[in-house]
Amino acid sequence: MREKILKVLDKNGRVTPEDLAIMLDLDVETVVKEIKAMEEERIICGYPTLINWDKTECERVTALIEVKVTPQRGLGFDKIAERIYKFDQVQSVSLISGSFDLCVMIEGRNMREVSSFVSEKLAPLESVLSTSTNFILKKYKEHGLELTDEGNKDERMLITP
């Protein structure tokens, strides 16, 4: 039951408990109790809004920064990851496999702001060995949802007699 509730909320955090109960053939009280329990257990950590910033007047730059770090004895990568995710610009931090250890997503008003963050805040951290910054040029899909209008176009060829 929890997995079904989570799948619906993952696609639409605004669905009401009443609608959720109807969709999953459950009673409203059960849905409300499960959601409250999952919030208390930090299974549900929040209800963010997905915004397509390209369709607004706001200038934003998103960067994916790969970070190679020295893990701390007894703490592994957790302490340095925590230090990084405390910065306001940081949207997400993930431990990854491959050539780098952490993947950090940040947002800034422009490339200069992102560059300043990397050179003045991230790179100087004691455990950080190296970084590689990649700028996101265009987002097509995020959080399982299409952000472009192209996904809604009918691309079939029109045939006329």
mmCIF file of C-alpha atoms in Angstrom, residues 17-150:
data_model
loop_
_atom_site.group_PDB
_atom_site.id
_atom_site.type_symbol
_atom_site.label_atom_id
_atom_site.label_comp_id
_atom_site.label_asym_id
_atom_site.label_seq_id
_atom_site.Cartn_x
_atom_site.Cartn_y
_atom_site.Cartn_z
ATOM 1 C CA PRO A 17 -5.935 12.239 0.360
ATOM 2 C CA GLU A 18 -9.527 11.923 -0.856
ATOM 3 C CA ASP A 19 -8.459 11.559 -4.490
ATOM 4 C CA LEU A 20 -5.647 9.232 -3.483
ATOM 5 C CA ALA A 21 -8.093 7.026 -1.597
ATOM 6 C CA ILE A 22 -10.358 6.807 -4.647
ATOM 7 C CA MET A 23 -7.442 6.096 -6.993
ATOM 8 C CA LEU A 24 -6.104 3.299 -4.791
ATOM 9 C CA ASP A 25 -9.430 1.952 -3.543
ATOM 10 C CA LEU A 26 -8.607 2.728 0.095
ATOM 11 C CA ASP A 27 -10.427 4.668 2.781
ATOM 12 C CA VAL A 28 -9.345 8.264 3.367
ATOM 13 C CA GLU A 29 -8.425 7.697 7.027
ATOM 14 C CA THR A 30 -5.958 4.946 6.060
ATOM 15 C CA VAL A 31 -4.342 7.155 3.426
ATOM 16 C CA VAL A 32 -3.992 10.086 5.844
ATOM 17 C CA LYS A 33 -2.467 7.835 8.551
ATOM 18 C CA GLU A 34 0.019 6.276 6.103
ATOM 19 C CA ILE A 35 1.126 9.638 4.727
ATOM 20 C CA LYS A 36 1.561 11.048 8.241
ATOM 21 C CA ALA A 37 3.562 7.977 9.302
ATOM 22 C CA MET A 38 5.781 8.186 6.215
ATOM 23 C CA GLU A 39 6.400 11.899 6.889
ATOM 24 C CA GLU A 40 7.374 11.126 10.505
ATOM 25 C CA GLU A 41 9.702 8.326 9.325
ATOM 26 C CA ARG A 42 11.255 10.733 6.758
ATOM 27 C CA ILE A 43 10.253 8.451 3.899
ATOM 28 C CA ILE A 44 8.368 11.475 2.561
ATOM 29 C CA CYS A 45 10.791 14.382 3.007
ATOM 30 C CA GLY A 46 8.854 17.157 1.271
ATOM 31 C CA TYR A 47 6.655 18.156 -1.636
ATOM 32 C CA PRO A 48 8.746 20.220 -4.058
ATOM 33 C CA THR A 49 7.267 21.930 -7.095
ATOM 34 C CA LEU A 50 8.776 21.168 -10.505
ATOM 35 C CA ILE A 51 9.171 24.412 -12.460
ATOM 36 C CA ASN A 52 10.253 24.760 -16.068
ATOM 37 C CA TRP A 53 12.429 27.853 -15.583
ATOM 38 C CA ASP A 54 13.046 28.119 -19.327
ATOM 39 C CA LYS A 55 9.468 29.345 -19.711
ATOM 40 C CA THR A 56 9.936 32.194 -17.226
ATOM 41 C CA GLU A 57 11.802 35.482 -17.270
ATOM 42 C CA CYS A 58 14.135 34.235 -14.504
ATOM 43 C CA GLU A 59 17.717 33.655 -15.544
ATOM 44 C CA ARG A 60 19.086 30.462 -14.006
ATOM 45 C CA VAL A 61 22.041 28.255 -14.679
ATOM 46 C CA THR A 62 22.187 24.660 -13.496
ATOM 47 C CA ALA A 63 25.485 22.846 -13.193
ATOM 48 C CA LEU A 64 26.370 19.243 -12.504
ATOM 49 C CA ILE A 65 29.670 19.130 -10.656
ATOM 50 C CA GLU A 66 31.589 15.891 -10.286
ATOM 51 C CA VAL A 67 33.728 15.946 -7.151
ATOM 52 C CA LYS A 68 36.603 13.686 -6.163
ATOM 53 C CA VAL A 69 37.130 13.657 -2.400
ATOM 54 C CA THR A 70 39.171 11.952 0.282
ATOM 55 C CA PRO A 71 36.769 10.070 2.554
ATOM 56 C CA GLN A 72 37.212 10.775 6.250
ATOM 57 C CA ARG A 73 38.256 7.930 8.515
ATOM 58 C CA GLY A 74 35.251 6.403 10.257
ATOM 59 C CA LEU A 75 32.823 8.727 8.457
ATOM 60 C CA GLY A 76 33.399 7.806 4.820
ATOM 61 C CA PHE A 77 31.832 10.281 2.420
ATOM 62 C CA ASP A 78 28.962 11.333 4.682
ATOM 63 C CA LYS A 79 30.660 14.233 6.475
ATOM 64 C CA ILE A 80 31.973 15.920 3.325
ATOM 65 C CA ALA A 81 28.630 15.346 1.558
ATOM 66 C CA GLU A 82 26.852 16.993 4.486
ATOM 67 C CA ARG A 83 29.225 19.946 4.392
ATOM 68 C CA ILE A 84 28.540 20.396 0.672
ATOM 69 C CA TYR A 85 24.742 20.056 0.821
ATOM 70 C CA LYS A 86 24.504 22.767 3.485
ATOM 71 C CA PHE A 87 25.349 25.437 0.865
ATOM 72 C CA ASP A 88 22.220 27.270 -0.357
ATOM 73 C CA GLN A 89 23.147 26.884 -4.045
ATOM 74 C CA VAL A 90 23.243 23.093 -3.784
ATOM 75 C CA GLN A 91 20.131 21.330 -5.078
ATOM 76 C CA SER A 92 21.351 17.765 -4.606
ATOM 77 C CA VAL A 93 24.381 15.697 -3.619
ATOM 78 C CA SER A 94 24.759 12.023 -4.509
ATOM 79 C CA LEU A 95 27.470 9.428 -3.925
ATOM 80 C CA ILE A 96 28.318 7.972 -7.334
ATOM 81 C CA SER A 97 30.491 5.275 -8.836
ATOM 82 C CA GLY A 98 33.099 5.909 -11.509
ATOM 83 C CA SER A 99 35.933 8.414 -11.733
ATOM 84 C CA PHE A 100 34.411 10.809 -9.199
ATOM 85 C CA ASP A 101 32.871 10.264 -5.769
ATOM 86 C CA LEU A 102 30.090 12.842 -5.528
ATOM 87 C CA CYS A 103 27.698 14.419 -8.001
ATOM 88 C CA VAL A 104 26.607 17.907 -6.928
ATOM 89 C CA MET A 105 23.797 19.801 -8.689
ATOM 90 C CA ILE A 106 23.748 23.539 -8.094
ATOM 91 C CA GLU A 107 21.815 26.528 -9.389
ATOM 92 C CA GLY A 108 23.031 30.061 -9.872
ATOM 93 C CA ARG A 109 21.909 33.237 -11.616
ATOM 94 C CA ASN A 110 24.681 32.932 -14.204
ATOM 95 C CA MET A 111 27.851 31.032 -15.091
ATOM 96 C CA ARG A 112 30.006 33.445 -13.126
ATOM 97 C CA GLU A 113 28.028 32.752 -9.958
ATOM 98 C CA VAL A 114 28.425 28.994 -10.462
ATOM 99 C CA SER A 115 32.133 29.449 -11.162
ATOM 100 C CA SER A 116 32.537 31.489 -7.979
ATOM 101 C CA PHE A 117 30.793 28.811 -5.953
ATOM 102 C CA VAL A 118 33.117 26.111 -7.280
ATOM 103 C CA SER A 119 36.329 28.126 -6.914
ATOM 104 C CA GLU A 120 35.574 29.879 -3.612
ATOM 105 C CA LYS A 121 33.421 27.432 -1.663
ATOM 106 C CA LEU A 122 33.595 23.900 -3.068
ATOM 107 C CA ALA A 123 37.161 23.391 -4.325
ATOM 108 C CA PRO A 124 38.846 24.841 -1.198
ATOM 109 C CA LEU A 125 37.155 22.303 1.112
ATOM 110 C CA GLU A 126 39.822 20.216 2.809
ATOM 111 C CA SER A 127 38.617 16.822 1.530
ATOM 112 C CA VAL A 128 38.020 17.949 -2.079
ATOM 113 C CA LEU A 129 40.740 16.708 -4.428
ATOM 114 C CA SER A 130 39.268 17.824 -7.774
ATOM 115 C CA THR A 131 36.097 18.960 -9.514
ATOM 116 C CA SER A 132 34.656 18.823 -13.023
ATOM 117 C CA THR A 133 31.833 21.232 -13.825
ATOM 118 C CA ASN A 134 29.243 20.526 -16.521
ATOM 119 C CA PHE A 135 26.608 23.130 -17.352
ATOM 120 C CA ILE A 136 23.079 21.924 -18.114
ATOM 121 C CA LEU A 137 22.159 23.498 -21.445
ATOM 122 C CA LYS A 138 18.550 22.333 -21.702
ATOM 123 C CA LYS A 139 16.297 20.086 -19.631
ATOM 124 C CA TYR A 140 13.958 17.774 -21.522
ATOM 125 C CA LYS A 141 12.621 15.673 -18.692
ATOM 126 C CA GLU A 142 12.903 15.995 -14.942
ATOM 127 C CA HIS A 143 11.386 14.021 -12.090
ATOM 128 C CA GLY A 144 9.756 11.770 -14.680
ATOM 129 C CA LEU A 145 7.909 14.659 -16.320
ATOM 130 C CA GLU A 146 8.504 16.124 -19.799
ATOM 131 C CA LEU A 147 9.470 19.775 -19.790
ATOM 132 C CA THR A 148 9.276 20.411 -23.529
ATOM 133 C CA ASP A 149 6.257 20.908 -25.743
ATOM 134 C CA GLU A 150 7.772 18.573 -28.360
#
